[in-house]
């Protein structure tokens, strides 16, 4: 599983960081998921090996513009590139109405179907290889984190049962192994009845904007990676006296340490943390503060960063090819 | 007067060209006007010496997404940067409703006022230094071109009249010279009554998407510059058999030649005209086709191109500083 950071700035873009967008790519095949879609996300994709044809679903954490204003343009471009298969969007209910109104206003014809799911009543969303659950967070507007869990980690066919049930060896076995349910001689054969999994599923938890990281405690159980905003340093929060519904690096780090998540990726940094900032704020403030409280593997996201989570649960940076 | 091209691609962004955005900057002072605002326009501005504090008004040619999807993010960023003075938006009426709905949906608080003018009933829009008129064009949806004419080209005070009317020499004269009307001893002194202009005003005509360039004939009278889309070459149009409401390079060139506009800037090129395009289309096809029919000064726009129209009516490229 790869995480590809498309935007790591909070609120407004800077020259180095775009507003929020994050791709999660299945390691098998090219299917990927987009979590948040700030303005300019489609521009970032032009520079990455991620095609809008292979985009499986979009998850939006909340309605603030820096997390969703890129949706109409990205959807329109997918249509112009010839996408024809449906696209699922999991988002706060208000996003669906706004997107439809936007496409109508601009006379956009997508050429493919959009299927909306309101995150408020999501339960679990599933694709062939991924199960996704939402967790309500705490922000100035309703906001959700998404936990991505592998649905079928290294599946193995239960041959004994296949033979007992009289399923003939051949293509049917292959389809069941790839996760497809089948109709066969008037019976429904359910893939999951014939598969067992040979290792624990990988899990990545992606927080939205959130000033109470412990709300993700349950989601983080068994997770190898937590991606969470750290908009400010705690020092800055204490000076300004306002968090605007965001977390400080110290706060997230303390939670991740307590939750025993082995990998923590911080992102969504205030625009004041810029290379060569005139105002004397360096992203190293964030790193140092987090490293003091958190002793697992710490990453500070930057645009175009690709992190790979191996089947062994180890997370490491992958250089662009 | 400077023209700064922020996006020169039609429909979707490419790695080299963003979707449509064009800045027109007054040569005196830093005030500027934005014509169209495709997604990512605010990102382009981060790389140009154009501040959202100095943006005087935004003009939108039509509702297609590649001309307006960048509005919400640009307006939100202007607010976050501390803009407090009102901003005028001249656009098709549908844009105003959509923008308000978008800001409401995303809980965006701008911190400054938006003043909308429906282009359908614009008449003339005026700022201190610029008069802007709209021309209805021909496209798949209602679309408008905008003509920018200097309002006060090198004003000279009519001293004889000032003295005759008993206006005391000093700051009042200065204010009248800068274009401000005044109240003085119970009388309204109108700047234009005390000014004469020492040369013809410069005029730049900026077309929107349009398949009938001659609709701009009246607007182009006395204009030094026409900026017009040339989405395709005529050769391509004849092969594909569909213009999608756009102009070919040959069509625009023939019109500009006939209208005797001394400078023609082509823009809004189909994404197929890319450097190193696999499909064998080169932007040089556009240039050659236009140069065959048009014998004035021809420019093909590219992102970040700055063109300066001198008081002498000569247009030339300015290198970025």
XYZ file of C-alpha atoms in Angstrom:
642
model
C 0.000 0.000 0.000
C 1.371 3.389 -1.009
C 0.514 6.800 0.369
C 1.191 9.643 -2.085
C 0.925 13.167 -0.724
C -0.570 15.585 -3.257
C -1.020 18.542 -0.916
C 0.252 19.183 2.602
C -0.612 22.824 3.345
C -3.509 24.001 5.475
C -5.923 26.692 4.266
C -4.083 28.149 1.274
C -1.499 26.803 -1.134
C 2.104 27.938 -0.887
C 4.767 27.708 -3.570
C 5.979 24.388 -2.121
C 2.780 22.864 -0.746
C -0.670 22.541 -2.214
C -3.839 22.302 -0.121
C -4.938 18.865 1.034
C -5.005 15.827 -1.214
C -3.737 12.306 -0.462
C -3.695 9.222 -2.665
C -3.772 5.726 -1.218
C -2.797 3.127 -3.765
C -3.301 -0.638 -3.478
C -0.016 -2.396 -3.981
C -1.619 -5.009 -6.211
C -2.707 -3.361 -9.468
C -3.067 0.323 -9.996
C -6.365 1.065 -8.221
C -6.173 4.033 -5.889
C -8.303 6.131 -3.575
C -8.235 9.873 -3.114
C -8.693 11.334 0.347
C -9.632 15.031 0.128
C -9.370 17.075 -3.016
C -8.275 20.667 -2.490
C -8.009 23.021 -5.471
C -5.156 21.993 -7.728
C -5.231 18.288 -6.843
C -5.684 17.417 -10.530
C -2.625 19.549 -11.329
C -0.541 17.511 -8.862
C -1.746 14.298 -10.496
C -0.304 15.471 -13.829
C 3.109 15.028 -12.210
C 2.467 11.622 -10.626
C 1.921 8.146 -12.063
C -1.718 8.109 -10.924
C -4.402 8.017 -13.611
C -7.961 9.238 -13.152
C -9.025 6.062 -14.971
C -7.769 3.984 -12.045
C -9.305 6.130 -9.316
C -11.664 3.847 -7.399
C -13.325 6.261 -4.949
C -12.953 9.694 -3.375
C -13.273 10.287 0.362
C -13.826 13.821 1.670
C -13.185 14.554 5.337
C -15.162 17.815 5.630
C -16.629 20.736 3.691
C -13.876 23.340 4.100
C -12.731 24.590 0.730
C -9.106 23.561 1.065
C -10.333 19.951 1.236
C -12.918 19.907 -1.576
C -12.692 22.849 -4.033
C -10.676 20.685 -6.419
C -13.487 18.167 -6.902
C -15.409 19.751 -9.812
C -12.299 20.259 -11.941
C -10.920 16.804 -11.239
C -14.247 15.156 -12.090
C -14.580 17.212 -15.283
C -11.056 16.329 -16.380
C -11.688 12.627 -15.755
C -14.648 12.899 -18.115
C -12.648 14.750 -20.770
C -9.977 12.031 -20.541
C -12.627 9.459 -21.400
C -13.457 7.888 -18.052
C -16.707 5.969 -18.441
C -16.989 3.755 -15.341
C -18.798 5.057 -12.263
C -16.970 6.845 -9.494
C -17.983 6.655 -5.853
C -17.738 9.673 -3.581
C -17.941 9.317 0.177
C -18.404 12.740 1.741
C -20.500 14.893 4.049
C -23.990 15.092 2.566
C -23.647 18.799 1.682
C -20.874 17.982 -0.797
C -23.194 15.937 -3.028
C -25.696 18.779 -3.448
C -22.950 21.307 -4.052
C -21.203 19.128 -6.631
C -24.412 18.518 -8.526
C -25.196 22.252 -8.447
C -21.680 23.061 -9.632
C -21.798 20.627 -12.530
C -25.246 21.915 -13.503
C -24.207 25.586 -13.294
C -21.159 24.978 -15.474
C -22.939 22.727 -17.987
C -20.433 19.978 -17.279
C -21.245 16.587 -18.767
C -19.087 13.968 -17.118
C -19.829 10.939 -19.266
C -19.768 8.647 -16.235
C -21.913 8.151 -13.177
C -21.216 9.592 -9.753
C -22.403 7.495 -6.807
C -22.585 9.425 -3.546
C -22.486 7.978 -0.047
C -23.105 10.305 2.884
C -20.316 9.732 5.386
C -22.742 10.542 8.202
C -24.417 7.166 7.653
C -21.590 5.228 6.040
C -21.144 2.175 8.217
C -18.478 0.428 6.166
C -17.549 1.000 2.546
C -15.974 -1.906 0.685
C -14.173 -2.474 -2.530
C -12.703 -5.767 -3.574
C -9.467 -5.145 -1.746
C -10.253 -2.477 0.816
C -12.609 -1.879 3.712
C -13.047 1.697 4.776
C -14.667 2.970 7.966
C -15.255 6.566 9.037
C -14.675 8.073 12.478
C -16.299 11.324 13.589
C -13.672 13.877 14.655
C -13.787 17.280 16.335
C -13.386 20.414 14.197
C -15.196 23.684 13.474
C -17.513 21.754 11.130
C -18.376 18.023 11.154
C -15.262 16.164 10.057
C -14.349 12.507 9.576
C -11.258 10.363 9.569
C -11.055 7.297 7.318
C -9.480 3.945 8.206
C -8.375 1.856 5.248
C -7.999 -1.844 6.015
C -6.942 -4.489 3.527
C -9.964 -6.669 2.778
C -8.110 -9.743 1.521
C -4.530 -9.987 2.771
C -2.810 -12.773 0.811
C -5.879 -14.960 0.337
C -5.525 -18.751 0.205
C -8.219 -21.036 -1.275
C -9.781 -23.602 1.033
C -9.380 -26.469 -1.423
C -10.886 -29.041 0.891
C -14.119 -27.078 1.080
C -14.188 -26.345 -2.654
C -13.953 -30.058 -3.377
C -16.475 -30.955 -0.680
C -18.940 -28.464 -2.236
C -18.292 -29.824 -5.718
C -16.881 -26.623 -7.221
C -14.933 -27.756 -10.286
C -11.265 -26.845 -10.405
C -10.470 -24.153 -13.035
C -11.662 -20.615 -13.770
C -14.274 -20.685 -10.987
C -11.572 -21.220 -8.399
C -9.643 -18.309 -9.848
C -12.626 -15.991 -9.611
C -13.337 -16.992 -6.027
C -9.650 -16.447 -5.215
C -9.811 -12.926 -6.682
C -12.735 -12.100 -4.404
C -15.711 -12.492 -6.741
C -18.916 -14.195 -5.680
C -20.381 -16.535 -8.323
C -23.568 -18.164 -9.453
C -22.926 -21.845 -10.168
C -25.556 -24.502 -10.888
C -28.232 -22.450 -9.152
C -26.141 -21.807 -6.070
C -24.397 -18.633 -4.930
C -20.762 -19.301 -4.144
C -19.430 -16.610 -1.825
C -15.753 -15.918 -2.207
C -15.236 -15.306 1.479
C -16.514 -18.801 2.322
C -13.619 -20.308 0.370
C -10.791 -18.022 1.407
C -8.583 -17.782 4.415
C -6.016 -15.062 4.971
C -2.452 -15.765 5.814
C -1.517 -12.599 7.674
C -3.116 -9.704 9.545
C -4.499 -6.969 7.255
C -2.603 -3.734 6.937
C -4.419 -0.681 8.209
C -3.836 3.020 7.574
C -5.783 5.662 9.492
C -6.151 9.052 7.813
C -7.444 11.832 10.018
C -9.194 14.925 8.783
C -8.927 18.285 10.525
C -9.274 17.484 14.206
C -8.441 18.981 17.569
C -9.010 15.750 19.554
C -6.676 13.020 18.275
C -7.852 10.465 20.905
C -11.136 10.206 18.977
C -9.089 7.985 16.651
C -8.027 5.569 19.419
C -10.383 2.781 18.345
C -9.570 3.243 14.644
C -5.841 3.106 15.414
C -6.064 -0.326 17.061
C -4.045 -2.624 14.831
C -3.073 0.220 12.478
C 0.486 0.487 11.196
C 0.166 4.115 10.131
C -1.605 7.238 11.361
C -1.685 10.245 9.033
C -2.823 13.286 10.994
C -2.801 17.042 10.652
C -0.396 19.025 12.812
C -1.277 22.519 11.681
C 0.706 24.312 14.373
C 3.328 23.706 17.021
C 2.107 23.684 20.605
C 4.360 26.679 21.257
C 2.523 28.646 18.600
C -0.904 27.572 19.862
C 0.000 28.786 23.327
C 1.157 32.125 21.949
C -1.874 32.702 19.724
C -4.379 31.210 22.165
C -6.488 29.693 19.361
C -6.318 26.309 17.661
C -9.109 26.981 15.104
C -10.126 23.375 15.663
C -6.691 22.011 14.766
C -4.121 19.861 16.548
C -0.614 20.797 17.523
C 2.312 18.518 16.743
C 2.755 17.784 20.468
C -0.869 16.761 20.846
C -0.845 14.325 17.923
C 2.524 12.925 18.928
C 1.376 12.254 22.497
C -1.705 10.463 21.207
C 0.213 8.352 18.685
C 2.701 7.367 21.373
C -0.049 6.382 23.771
C -1.947 4.484 21.047
C 1.287 2.681 20.116
C 0.949 3.385 16.396
C 4.333 2.441 14.924
C 4.310 5.101 12.162
C 3.101 8.667 12.382
C 2.894 10.979 9.350
C 2.198 14.639 10.097
C 0.725 16.900 7.424
C -1.531 19.963 6.791
C 0.979 22.506 8.027
C 0.185 26.172 8.459
C 1.529 28.279 5.583
C 3.783 30.066 8.067
C 6.067 26.999 8.079
C 7.843 27.771 4.845
C 11.372 27.264 3.682
C 13.155 30.535 4.355
C 10.129 31.972 6.144
C 10.518 35.619 7.072
C 8.511 35.151 10.214
C 11.004 32.814 11.774
C 8.907 29.637 11.720
C 10.526 26.459 10.528
C 8.939 23.092 9.887
C 11.693 21.754 12.150
C 9.735 23.185 15.100
C 6.979 20.722 14.249
C 9.415 17.833 13.879
C 11.250 18.509 17.132
C 8.071 18.929 19.101
C 6.630 15.675 17.746
C 9.852 13.729 18.227
C 9.931 14.693 21.886
C 6.611 12.992 22.616
C 6.566 10.230 19.997
C 9.199 7.497 19.723
C 7.926 5.520 16.729
C 8.880 6.282 13.123
C 7.996 9.897 12.368
C 7.485 11.434 8.917
C 6.665 15.025 8.004
C 4.738 14.934 4.756
C 5.731 17.065 1.797
C 4.098 17.288 -1.616
C 4.998 14.352 -3.909
C 6.221 12.225 -0.964
C 5.474 8.537 -1.551
C 5.465 6.208 1.454
C 5.148 2.434 1.024
C 3.687 0.170 3.667
C 5.078 -3.312 3.099
C 3.266 -6.517 3.960
C 5.678 -6.731 6.884
C 4.114 -3.559 8.309
C 7.247 -1.484 7.702
C 6.715 2.003 6.269
C 9.435 3.581 4.158
C 9.891 6.379 1.670
C 10.022 5.449 -2.015
C 11.987 7.646 -4.383
C 10.052 8.768 -7.463
C 10.976 6.740 -10.536
C -0.895 48.294 -19.520
C 0.382 44.771 -18.949
C -1.225 41.478 -19.887
C -0.050 38.546 -17.768
C -1.133 35.090 -18.887
C -1.912 32.805 -15.966
C -3.423 29.939 -17.949
C -3.517 29.238 -21.681
C -4.957 25.720 -22.012
C -8.524 24.897 -22.987
C -10.612 22.433 -20.988
C -8.028 20.730 -18.785
C -4.657 21.778 -17.430
C -1.494 20.279 -18.869
C 1.939 20.189 -17.275
C 2.914 23.386 -19.115
C -0.391 25.255 -19.340
C -3.078 25.901 -16.767
C -6.713 26.489 -17.655
C -7.781 30.046 -18.426
C -6.773 33.043 -16.356
C -5.481 36.425 -17.547
C -4.374 39.452 -15.559
C -4.584 42.961 -16.953
C -2.533 45.408 -14.947
C -2.706 49.193 -15.122
C 0.718 50.583 -15.803
C 0.281 53.297 -13.210
C 0.222 51.704 -9.751
C -0.348 48.100 -9.046
C -4.104 47.732 -9.566
C -5.033 44.818 -11.771
C -8.039 42.988 -13.192
C -8.528 39.259 -13.564
C -10.293 37.909 -16.630
C -11.473 34.330 -16.050
C -10.365 32.217 -13.149
C -9.890 28.546 -13.937
C -8.864 26.123 -11.196
C -5.314 26.813 -10.063
C -5.298 30.519 -10.946
C -4.378 31.367 -7.353
C -1.474 28.912 -7.604
C -0.155 30.765 -10.662
C -0.391 34.058 -8.776
C 1.977 32.692 -6.112
C 4.661 32.821 -8.804
C 3.857 36.293 -10.141
C 4.201 39.782 -8.685
C 0.417 40.212 -8.507
C -1.151 40.526 -5.060
C -4.754 39.680 -4.239
C -4.812 42.909 -2.229
C -4.418 44.902 -5.450
C -7.016 42.990 -7.440
C -9.649 45.505 -8.465
C -12.286 43.345 -10.164
C -12.829 39.926 -11.713
C -14.472 39.431 -15.107
C -15.795 36.001 -16.067
C -16.534 35.272 -19.721
C -18.819 32.237 -19.253
C -19.817 29.453 -16.892
C -17.662 26.597 -18.170
C -15.563 25.156 -15.365
C -12.182 25.821 -16.947
C -13.019 29.542 -16.758
C -14.462 29.789 -13.229
C -13.710 26.810 -10.952
C -10.787 28.698 -9.425
C -12.994 31.491 -8.061
C -13.953 30.065 -4.633
C -10.373 29.198 -3.683
C -8.968 32.509 -4.897
C -11.610 34.465 -2.983
C -11.051 32.398 0.167
C -7.283 32.888 -0.039
C -7.708 36.653 -0.469
C -9.693 36.633 2.781
C -7.101 34.546 4.620
C -4.411 36.980 3.439
C -6.329 39.789 5.108
C -8.073 41.506 2.217
C -10.782 43.754 3.663
C -11.867 46.039 0.816
C -14.755 44.982 -1.441
C -14.186 43.059 -4.639
C -16.360 43.419 -7.716
C -17.220 40.432 -9.874
C -18.660 40.881 -13.347
C -19.992 37.555 -14.592
C -22.954 35.678 -16.004
C -25.726 35.813 -13.398
C -25.481 32.071 -12.618
C -21.959 32.558 -11.276
C -23.143 34.777 -8.414
C -25.623 32.205 -7.104
C -23.128 29.401 -7.437
C -20.381 31.340 -5.660
C -22.667 32.240 -2.775
C -23.809 28.605 -2.524
C -20.209 27.411 -2.600
C -19.061 29.798 0.119
C -22.082 28.853 2.238
C -21.568 25.102 1.744
C -17.911 25.341 2.739
C -18.486 27.726 5.666
C -16.102 30.214 4.097
C -16.006 33.630 5.704
C -14.281 36.056 3.389
C -13.934 39.112 5.604
C -14.671 41.444 2.690
C -17.661 42.213 0.550
C -18.349 40.769 -2.895
C -20.249 43.019 -5.288
C -21.735 41.196 -8.258
C -22.690 42.684 -11.606
C -24.519 40.493 -14.104
C -22.701 40.818 -17.412
C -26.011 40.307 -19.231
C -27.045 43.848 -18.188
C -23.646 45.444 -17.686
C -23.658 48.481 -19.930
C -20.285 49.901 -18.953
C -18.243 49.152 -15.862
C -15.838 51.856 -14.694
C -12.997 52.151 -12.290
C -10.894 55.263 -11.857
C -8.570 54.326 -14.681
C -10.480 51.830 -16.771
C -13.729 51.531 -18.680
C -14.897 48.037 -19.466
C -17.628 47.002 -21.892
C -18.918 43.508 -22.622
C -19.701 42.003 -26.030
C -21.925 38.956 -26.454
C -20.111 36.179 -28.315
C -21.131 32.835 -29.804
C -20.362 29.649 -27.890
C -22.138 26.551 -26.515
C -23.299 28.675 -23.561
C -23.727 32.472 -23.352
C -20.257 33.981 -23.413
C -18.856 37.518 -23.346
C -15.749 39.323 -24.435
C -14.472 42.326 -22.459
C -12.953 45.504 -23.885
C -10.694 47.420 -21.537
C -10.230 51.070 -22.428
C -8.110 53.531 -20.497
C -10.424 56.018 -18.787
C -7.931 58.838 -18.290
C -4.988 58.725 -20.687
C -2.397 61.242 -19.464
C -4.851 63.733 -17.955
C -4.042 67.465 -17.991
C -5.742 69.955 -15.670
C -7.716 72.759 -17.273
C -6.153 75.504 -15.161
C -8.081 78.289 -16.810
C -11.363 76.696 -15.836
C -10.192 75.851 -12.299
C -9.293 79.497 -11.736
C -12.474 80.741 -13.348
C -14.507 78.481 -11.005
C -12.507 79.680 -8.001
C -11.043 76.278 -7.071
C -8.015 77.069 -4.902
C -4.665 75.758 -6.096
C -3.330 72.903 -3.881
C -4.578 69.495 -2.750
C -7.981 69.962 -4.422
C -6.313 70.282 -7.815
C -4.349 67.112 -7.108
C -7.470 65.163 -6.259
C -9.268 66.341 -9.368
C -6.197 65.438 -11.433
C -6.244 61.892 -9.982
C -9.856 61.499 -11.061
C -11.749 62.109 -7.832
C -14.894 64.200 -7.691
C -15.061 66.600 -4.718
C -17.429 68.534 -2.543
C -16.160 72.094 -2.120
C -18.043 75.007 -0.520
C -21.397 73.324 -1.171
C -20.610 72.550 -4.814
C -19.766 69.222 -6.464
C -16.589 69.512 -8.508
C -16.466 66.784 -11.139
C -12.999 65.658 -12.077
C -13.882 65.134 -15.723
C -14.971 68.772 -16.062
C -11.414 69.878 -15.280
C -9.423 67.336 -17.252
C -8.458 66.951 -20.860
C -6.587 63.993 -22.283
C -3.484 64.314 -24.331
C -3.610 61.121 -26.350
C -6.029 58.456 -27.516
C -6.838 55.834 -24.876
C -5.291 52.399 -25.186
C -7.747 49.591 -25.691
C -7.382 45.831 -25.237
C -10.125 43.438 -26.314
C -10.248 40.077 -24.566
C -12.484 37.496 -26.131
C -14.022 34.558 -24.312
C -14.709 31.239 -25.995
C -16.212 32.140 -29.343
C -16.749 30.639 -32.770
C -17.633 33.947 -34.486
C -14.722 36.386 -34.133
C -16.463 39.095 -36.246
C -18.829 39.661 -33.318
C -15.902 41.614 -31.871
C -15.605 43.955 -34.870
C -17.148 46.955 -33.129
C -15.176 46.354 -29.911
C -11.948 46.108 -31.903
C -12.362 49.574 -33.457
C -9.443 51.600 -32.094
C -8.047 48.630 -30.149
C -4.319 47.978 -30.164
C -4.630 44.379 -28.981
C -7.012 41.486 -29.485
C -6.608 38.453 -27.220
C -8.656 35.584 -28.616
C -8.919 31.832 -28.242
C -7.608 29.655 -31.054
C -8.407 26.254 -29.629
C -7.661 24.334 -32.812
C -6.049 24.707 -36.178
C -8.418 24.909 -39.136
C -6.853 21.711 -40.461
C -7.873 19.905 -37.298
C -11.380 21.350 -37.353
C -11.848 20.118 -40.900
C -10.635 16.659 -39.929
C -12.769 16.344 -36.794
C -15.772 18.164 -38.237
C -16.649 19.813 -34.925
C -15.565 23.124 -33.434
C -17.360 22.684 -30.078
C -18.127 26.386 -30.306
C -14.467 27.376 -30.678
C -12.451 29.269 -33.249
C -9.609 28.017 -35.362
C -6.377 29.960 -35.677
C -7.157 30.713 -39.335
C -10.575 32.108 -38.475
C -9.293 34.479 -35.783
C -6.351 35.548 -37.903
C -8.578 36.387 -40.868
C -10.834 38.465 -38.639
C -7.950 40.336 -36.974
C -6.453 41.087 -40.361
C -9.735 42.396 -41.690
C -10.378 44.441 -38.511
C -6.856 45.879 -38.789
C -5.968 45.137 -35.165
C -2.213 45.709 -34.959
C -1.553 43.021 -32.310
C -3.126 39.580 -32.024
C -2.521 37.265 -29.078
C -3.802 33.715 -29.456
C -4.500 31.551 -26.402
C -6.702 28.727 -25.005
C -5.047 25.967 -26.973
C -6.324 22.412 -27.033
C -4.301 20.128 -24.748
C -3.222 18.150 -27.817
C -0.784 20.981 -28.678
C 1.884 19.969 -26.231
C 5.640 20.080 -26.333
C 6.726 16.637 -27.481
C 3.131 15.571 -28.133
C 2.794 11.921 -29.075
C -0.107 12.656 -31.368
C 1.955 14.756 -33.702
C 0.342 18.126 -33.005
C 2.611 21.096 -32.502
C 1.689 24.594 -31.420
C 3.614 25.691 -34.504
C 0.638 24.525 -36.588
C -1.394 27.242 -34.893
C 1.304 29.844 -35.425
C 1.838 29.056 -39.101
C -1.847 28.998 -39.852
C -2.401 32.355 -38.143
C 0.654 33.972 -39.735
C -0.624 33.069 -43.176
C -3.797 35.119 -42.760
C -2.653 37.832 -40.343
C 0.186 40.259 -41.023
C 0.228 42.296 -37.811
C 2.252 41.385 -34.751
C 1.312 37.867 -33.675
C 1.868 36.325 -30.231
C 1.044 32.820 -29.034
C 0.362 33.051 -25.315
C 2.077 30.771 -22.823
C 1.701 30.658 -19.064
C 3.636 33.439 -17.288
C 3.989 35.485 -20.502
C 3.877 39.221 -19.763
C 3.085 41.591 -22.613
C 3.326 45.356 -22.167
C 1.290 47.806 -24.197
C 3.148 51.102 -24.200
C 1.501 54.515 -24.448
C 2.758 54.547 -28.013
C 0.498 51.569 -28.771
C 3.405 49.172 -29.228
C 3.032 45.733 -27.636
C 6.125 43.847 -26.558
C 7.110 40.969 -24.330
C 8.608 41.814 -20.943
C 11.023 39.373 -19.337
C 10.137 38.399 -15.774
C 12.249 40.251 -13.232
